[in-house]
Structure formats: C-alpha cells, structure tokens
C-alpha cells in the first residue's frame, strides 16, 4: 500500500521550490522599459526563513531569471538559488549530490510542465491548487492555496508541525 503523504512529512529535510507559479501567482507585470515585476507572498517568505532557521535545506530551482527574485530570496537567507536553470533534473541531481541529500527526503513544489521530470524523482512532490493538470496528477499533495498565495507556507508549516518544530515560531521564541 502506498504511503499517505502525511506519513512522508516526518522524513522531509529539504524543500525545493520553483518560482513562477509557486512563489508567485504566475503573473508578470511588464513595465514600459520591459522590466518584469513579480509579487511574492510575505508569509511564504516567513515560512522559508523559519525552515532555514530550523535546519532544513531550502533550494530554489527556476527556469526564470530575475535579479529582483534573487535579491528577495537572498534577503531571506536562501543561498541555494538556481535561476535560469536549463535542465531542472540536472540542477536537482547536482544539488542533492553536493549536500548528500536523499531524494526521498525532498519536498518539491512545482506548478507546470518544466517541473514534471524533477518532481518524479523526489519523495514528496507537491503543487499549488492552481497547478497544471499534469502536475496535479503526479503530486502526492495539492495545496489548498494557489501559487503566490500561501501554498509554500502551507507545506512548510505542515512539515514543521509534523516534526514538532513549528511551535517555536508562535510561542514567542523567535519574536
């Protein structure tokens, strides 16, 4: 019998997220100069920072390349940021080899076809509520929230609660 996704939460030590459609709502605002602006959810950022401070690995793998995104993620303390990744599977394999991470201990959240093959390699493939049908079909968990609207916070919080680490962030120890 296949494990329920909740049984997998206890084994997660690494979070990997796509950017567009996961950390953002897939919208891009284009200025007159051609600059593309994205909106990120502040609660997703809080959760990623909480995960880092609790000892989890947090990695970003995206096909997009935006310096503003990189700056935002670095300001949260994320150092493993792979933007303009031409091959997410190759980037994933290099990342887990570098840090000696077991694929079965990885939660990956993606939303569209470029995430498909890497999601097939991880222990807990997840997606936002508004992900493409192909990604929903292979996800072990589909968030109740859309991309850029708290889906990242939701999965991080579930993992940290399952492992008894989330309470540290609302009992006043990290004010």
PDB file of C-alpha atoms in Angstrom:
ATOM      1  CA  UNK A   1       0.000   0.000   0.000  1.00  0.00           C
ATOM      2  CA  UNK A   2       1.302   3.448  -0.913  1.00  0.00           C
ATOM      3  CA  UNK A   3       2.067   5.796   1.961  1.00  0.00           C
ATOM      4  CA  UNK A   4      -0.274   8.656   2.732  1.00  0.00           C
ATOM      5  CA  UNK A   5       1.508  11.966   2.158  1.00  0.00           C
ATOM      6  CA  UNK A   6       1.259  12.800   5.894  1.00  0.00           C
ATOM      7  CA  UNK A   7       3.447   9.779   6.667  1.00  0.00           C
ATOM      8  CA  UNK A   8       6.128  11.286   4.425  1.00  0.00           C
ATOM      9  CA  UNK A   9       6.260  14.606   6.290  1.00  0.00           C
ATOM     10  CA  UNK A  10       8.455  13.202   9.051  1.00  0.00           C
ATOM     11  CA  UNK A  11      11.217  12.355   6.572  1.00  0.00           C
ATOM     12  CA  UNK A  12      11.482  15.734   4.862  1.00  0.00           C
ATOM     13  CA  UNK A  13      14.724  17.634   5.460  1.00  0.00           C
ATOM     14  CA  UNK A  14      14.841  19.593   2.204  1.00  0.00           C
ATOM     15  CA  UNK A  15      12.423  21.955   0.464  1.00  0.00           C
ATOM     16  CA  UNK A  16      12.853  22.824  -3.211  1.00  0.00           C
ATOM     17  CA  UNK A  17      10.608  25.384  -4.859  1.00  0.00           C
ATOM     18  CA  UNK A  18      10.022  26.702  -8.349  1.00  0.00           C
ATOM     19  CA  UNK A  19       9.461  30.466  -8.576  1.00  0.00           C
ATOM     20  CA  UNK A  20       6.843  31.449 -11.159  1.00  0.00           C
ATOM     21  CA  UNK A  21       3.520  29.864 -10.276  1.00  0.00           C
ATOM     22  CA  UNK A  22       4.745  28.668  -6.858  1.00  0.00           C
ATOM     23  CA  UNK A  23       6.368  31.622  -5.086  1.00  0.00           C
ATOM     24  CA  UNK A  24       4.437  33.966  -7.404  1.00  0.00           C
ATOM     25  CA  UNK A  25       0.920  33.797  -8.820  1.00  0.00           C
ATOM     26  CA  UNK A  26       2.232  33.320 -12.382  1.00  0.00           C
ATOM     27  CA  UNK A  27       1.521  36.960 -13.220  1.00  0.00           C
ATOM     28  CA  UNK A  28       4.208  39.187 -14.638  1.00  0.00           C
ATOM     29  CA  UNK A  29       3.757  42.942 -14.707  1.00  0.00           C
ATOM     30  CA  UNK A  30       5.745  44.377 -17.603  1.00  0.00           C
ATOM     31  CA  UNK A  31       6.876  47.989 -17.303  1.00  0.00           C
ATOM     32  CA  UNK A  32       7.357  50.367 -20.219  1.00  0.00           C
ATOM     33  CA  UNK A  33      11.081  49.619 -20.103  1.00  0.00           C
ATOM     34  CA  UNK A  34      10.444  45.887 -20.371  1.00  0.00           C
ATOM     35  CA  UNK A  35      11.251  45.086 -16.754  1.00  0.00           C
ATOM     36  CA  UNK A  36       9.164  42.170 -15.476  1.00  0.00           C
ATOM     37  CA  UNK A  37       7.860  42.572 -11.936  1.00  0.00           C
ATOM     38  CA  UNK A  38       6.613  39.700  -9.771  1.00  0.00           C
ATOM     39  CA  UNK A  39       4.710  39.650  -6.499  1.00  0.00           C
ATOM     40  CA  UNK A  40       5.704  37.264  -3.714  1.00  0.00           C
ATOM     41  CA  UNK A  41       3.744  36.359  -0.593  1.00  0.00           C
ATOM     42  CA  UNK A  42       5.292  37.624   2.641  1.00  0.00           C
ATOM     43  CA  UNK A  43       4.023  34.585   4.590  1.00  0.00           C
ATOM     44  CA  UNK A  44       5.745  32.231   2.153  1.00  0.00           C
ATOM     45  CA  UNK A  45       8.928  34.183   2.848  1.00  0.00           C
ATOM     46  CA  UNK A  46       8.440  33.907   6.605  1.00  0.00           C
ATOM     47  CA  UNK A  47       7.987  30.135   6.340  1.00  0.00           C
ATOM     48  CA  UNK A  48      11.094  29.671   4.185  1.00  0.00           C
ATOM     49  CA  UNK A  49      13.118  31.676   6.687  1.00  0.00           C
ATOM     50  CA  UNK A  50      11.653  29.627   9.562  1.00  0.00           C
ATOM     51  CA  UNK A  51      12.596  26.421   7.761  1.00  0.00           C
ATOM     52  CA  UNK A  52      16.170  27.613   7.265  1.00  0.00           C
ATOM     53  CA  UNK A  53      16.476  28.659  10.914  1.00  0.00           C
ATOM     54  CA  UNK A  54      15.198  25.211  11.937  1.00  0.00           C
ATOM     55  CA  UNK A  55      17.921  23.436   9.984  1.00  0.00           C
ATOM     56  CA  UNK A  56      16.097  22.481   6.800  1.00  0.00           C
ATOM     57  CA  UNK A  57      17.696  22.843   3.392  1.00  0.00           C
ATOM     58  CA  UNK A  58      15.841  25.311   1.167  1.00  0.00           C
ATOM     59  CA  UNK A  59      16.634  25.475  -2.530  1.00  0.00           C
ATOM     60  CA  UNK A  60      15.131  27.336  -5.469  1.00  0.00           C
ATOM     61  CA  UNK A  61      15.242  25.901  -8.992  1.00  0.00           C
ATOM     62  CA  UNK A  62      13.678  28.051 -11.686  1.00  0.00           C
ATOM     63  CA  UNK A  63      13.860  28.452 -15.421  1.00  0.00           C
ATOM     64  CA  UNK A  64      13.240  32.159 -14.992  1.00  0.00           C
ATOM     65  CA  UNK A  65      15.957  34.685 -14.321  1.00  0.00           C
ATOM     66  CA  UNK A  66      15.171  37.857 -12.437  1.00  0.00           C
ATOM     67  CA  UNK A  67      17.679  39.682 -10.267  1.00  0.00           C
ATOM     68  CA  UNK A  68      14.915  41.055  -8.040  1.00  0.00           C
ATOM     69  CA  UNK A  69      13.827  37.493  -7.248  1.00  0.00           C
ATOM     70  CA  UNK A  70      17.410  36.545  -6.393  1.00  0.00           C
ATOM     71  CA  UNK A  71      17.784  39.562  -4.079  1.00  0.00           C
ATOM     72  CA  UNK A  72      14.487  38.795  -2.291  1.00  0.00           C
ATOM     73  CA  UNK A  73      15.477  35.153  -1.729  1.00  0.00           C
ATOM     74  CA  UNK A  74      18.993  36.035  -0.561  1.00  0.00           C
ATOM     75  CA  UNK A  75      17.492  38.512   1.917  1.00  0.00           C
ATOM     76  CA  UNK A  76      15.522  35.596   3.385  1.00  0.00           C
ATOM     77  CA  UNK A  77      18.798  33.718   3.897  1.00  0.00           C
ATOM     78  CA  UNK A  78      18.449  31.306   0.975  1.00  0.00           C
ATOM     79  CA  UNK A  79      21.801  30.609  -0.664  1.00  0.00           C
ATOM     80  CA  UNK A  80      20.927  27.753  -2.995  1.00  0.00           C
ATOM     81  CA  UNK A  81      19.227  29.744  -5.735  1.00  0.00           C
ATOM     82  CA  UNK A  82      19.390  28.303  -9.231  1.00  0.00           C
ATOM     83  CA  UNK A  83      17.770  30.704 -11.683  1.00  0.00           C
ATOM     84  CA  UNK A  84      17.796  30.309 -15.470  1.00  0.00           C
ATOM     85  CA  UNK A  85      18.177  26.554 -14.980  1.00  0.00           C
ATOM     86  CA  UNK A  86      18.053  24.999 -18.451  1.00  0.00           C
ATOM     87  CA  UNK A  87      17.608  21.490 -17.018  1.00  0.00           C
ATOM     88  CA  UNK A  88      15.909  21.212 -13.628  1.00  0.00           C
ATOM     89  CA  UNK A  89      16.685  17.491 -13.301  1.00  0.00           C
ATOM     90  CA  UNK A  90      20.401  18.107 -13.773  1.00  0.00           C
ATOM     91  CA  UNK A  91      20.343  21.028 -11.319  1.00  0.00           C
ATOM     92  CA  UNK A  92      18.454  18.879  -8.801  1.00  0.00           C
ATOM     93  CA  UNK A  93      20.909  15.994  -9.091  1.00  0.00           C
ATOM     94  CA  UNK A  94      23.906  18.311  -8.669  1.00  0.00           C
ATOM     95  CA  UNK A  95      22.288  19.943  -5.613  1.00  0.00           C
ATOM     96  CA  UNK A  96      21.461  16.710  -3.777  1.00  0.00           C
ATOM     97  CA  UNK A  97      24.883  15.264  -4.576  1.00  0.00           C
ATOM     98  CA  UNK A  98      26.639  18.378  -3.262  1.00  0.00           C
ATOM     99  CA  UNK A  99      24.809  18.205   0.084  1.00  0.00           C
ATOM    100  CA  UNK A 100      24.428  14.399   0.268  1.00  0.00           C
ATOM    101  CA  UNK A 101      20.631  14.674   0.361  1.00  0.00           C
ATOM    102  CA  UNK A 102      18.463  11.618  -0.196  1.00  0.00           C
ATOM    103  CA  UNK A 103      15.806  12.253  -2.878  1.00  0.00           C
ATOM    104  CA  UNK A 104      13.168  10.581  -0.682  1.00  0.00           C
ATOM    105  CA  UNK A 105      13.721  13.331   1.923  1.00  0.00           C
ATOM    106  CA  UNK A 106      12.930  16.135  -0.537  1.00  0.00           C
ATOM    107  CA  UNK A 107       9.654  18.017  -0.839  1.00  0.00           C
ATOM    108  CA  UNK A 108       9.490  19.735  -4.238  1.00  0.00           C
ATOM    109  CA  UNK A 109       6.741  22.173  -5.161  1.00  0.00           C
ATOM    110  CA  UNK A 110       6.221  22.876  -8.839  1.00  0.00           C
ATOM    111  CA  UNK A 111       3.311  24.051 -10.917  1.00  0.00           C
ATOM    112  CA  UNK A 112       3.878  23.337 -14.596  1.00  0.00           C
ATOM    113  CA  UNK A 113       5.471  21.068 -17.198  1.00  0.00           C
ATOM    114  CA  UNK A 114       9.100  22.207 -16.624  1.00  0.00           C
ATOM    115  CA  UNK A 115       8.799  20.758 -13.076  1.00  0.00           C
ATOM    116  CA  UNK A 116       7.375  17.392 -14.151  1.00  0.00           C
ATOM    117  CA  UNK A 117      10.527  15.274 -14.504  1.00  0.00           C
ATOM    118  CA  UNK A 118      12.238  16.529 -11.350  1.00  0.00           C
ATOM    119  CA  UNK A 119       9.045  16.005  -9.349  1.00  0.00           C
ATOM    120  CA  UNK A 120       9.103  12.333 -10.352  1.00  0.00           C
ATOM    121  CA  UNK A 121      12.474  11.988  -8.542  1.00  0.00           C
ATOM    122  CA  UNK A 122      11.555  13.300  -5.082  1.00  0.00           C
ATOM    123  CA  UNK A 123       9.929  11.764  -2.029  1.00  0.00           C
ATOM    124  CA  UNK A 124       7.106  14.287  -1.776  1.00  0.00           C
ATOM    125  CA  UNK A 125       6.059  16.070  -4.983  1.00  0.00           C
ATOM    126  CA  UNK A 126       3.594  18.866  -4.204  1.00  0.00           C
ATOM    127  CA  UNK A 127       1.901  21.676  -6.089  1.00  0.00           C
ATOM    128  CA  UNK A 128      -0.310  24.736  -5.595  1.00  0.00           C
ATOM    129  CA  UNK A 129      -4.068  24.413  -6.122  1.00  0.00           C
ATOM    130  CA  UNK A 130      -3.839  26.166  -9.498  1.00  0.00           C
ATOM    131  CA  UNK A 131      -1.083  23.959 -10.961  1.00  0.00           C
ATOM    132  CA  UNK A 132      -1.416  22.392 -14.398  1.00  0.00           C
ATOM    133  CA  UNK A 133      -3.382  19.116 -14.623  1.00  0.00           C
ATOM    134  CA  UNK A 134      -0.223  17.137 -15.467  1.00  0.00           C
ATOM    135  CA  UNK A 135       1.499  18.347 -12.291  1.00  0.00           C
ATOM    136  CA  UNK A 136      -1.559  17.731 -10.138  1.00  0.00           C
ATOM    137  CA  UNK A 137      -1.672  14.163 -11.459  1.00  0.00           C
ATOM    138  CA  UNK A 138       1.824  13.346 -10.108  1.00  0.00           C
ATOM    139  CA  UNK A 139       1.634  15.355  -6.875  1.00  0.00           C
ATOM    140  CA  UNK A 140       1.295  13.484  -3.585  1.00  0.00           C
ATOM    141  CA  UNK A 141      -0.141  16.668  -2.072  1.00  0.00           C
ATOM    142  CA  UNK A 142      -2.057  19.532  -3.702  1.00  0.00           C
ATOM    143  CA  UNK A 143      -2.132  22.677  -1.598  1.00  0.00           C
ATOM    144  CA  UNK A 144      -5.446  24.318  -0.799  1.00  0.00           C
ATOM    145  CA  UNK A 145      -3.809  27.592  -1.795  1.00  0.00           C
ATOM    146  CA  UNK A 146      -2.779  28.948  -5.181  1.00  0.00           C
ATOM    147  CA  UNK A 147       0.775  29.757  -6.195  1.00  0.00           C
ATOM    148  CA  UNK A 148       1.963  33.041  -4.694  1.00  0.00           C
ATOM    149  CA  UNK A 149      -0.935  32.932  -2.242  1.00  0.00           C
ATOM    150  CA  UNK A 150       0.487  30.879   0.633  1.00  0.00           C
ATOM    151  CA  UNK A 151       0.992  27.415  -0.891  1.00  0.00           C
ATOM    152  CA  UNK A 152       4.659  27.421   0.145  1.00  0.00           C
ATOM    153  CA  UNK A 153       3.801  28.464   3.697  1.00  0.00           C
ATOM    154  CA  UNK A 154       1.197  25.707   3.865  1.00  0.00           C
ATOM    155  CA  UNK A 155       3.573  22.853   3.006  1.00  0.00           C
ATOM    156  CA  UNK A 156       6.438  24.135   5.147  1.00  0.00           C
ATOM    157  CA  UNK A 157       4.105  24.577   8.105  1.00  0.00           C
ATOM    158  CA  UNK A 158       2.748  21.030   7.684  1.00  0.00           C
ATOM    159  CA  UNK A 159       6.250  19.527   7.663  1.00  0.00           C
ATOM    160  CA  UNK A 160       7.429  21.581  10.621  1.00  0.00           C
ATOM    161  CA  UNK A 161       4.286  20.764  12.635  1.00  0.00           C
ATOM    162  CA  UNK A 162       4.648  17.048  11.875  1.00  0.00           C
ATOM    163  CA  UNK A 163       8.237  17.221  13.137  1.00  0.00           C
ATOM    164  CA  UNK A 164       7.396  19.315  16.202  1.00  0.00           C
ATOM    165  CA  UNK A 165       9.299  22.397  15.034  1.00  0.00           C
ATOM    166  CA  UNK A 166       6.578  24.882  14.080  1.00  0.00           C
ATOM    167  CA  UNK A 167       5.604  25.780  17.663  1.00  0.00           C
ATOM    168  CA  UNK A 168       8.927  27.547  18.117  1.00  0.00           C
ATOM    169  CA  UNK A 169       7.619  30.249  15.801  1.00  0.00           C
ATOM    170  CA  UNK A 170       4.427  31.120  17.615  1.00  0.00           C
ATOM    171  CA  UNK A 171       5.379  30.641  21.250  1.00  0.00           C
ATOM    172  CA  UNK A 172       7.485  33.795  21.293  1.00  0.00           C
ATOM    173  CA  UNK A 173      10.943  32.260  20.880  1.00  0.00           C
ATOM    174  CA  UNK A 174      11.526  33.953  17.525  1.00  0.00           C
ATOM    175  CA  UNK A 175       9.933  37.384  18.016  1.00  0.00           C
TER     176      UNK A 175
END
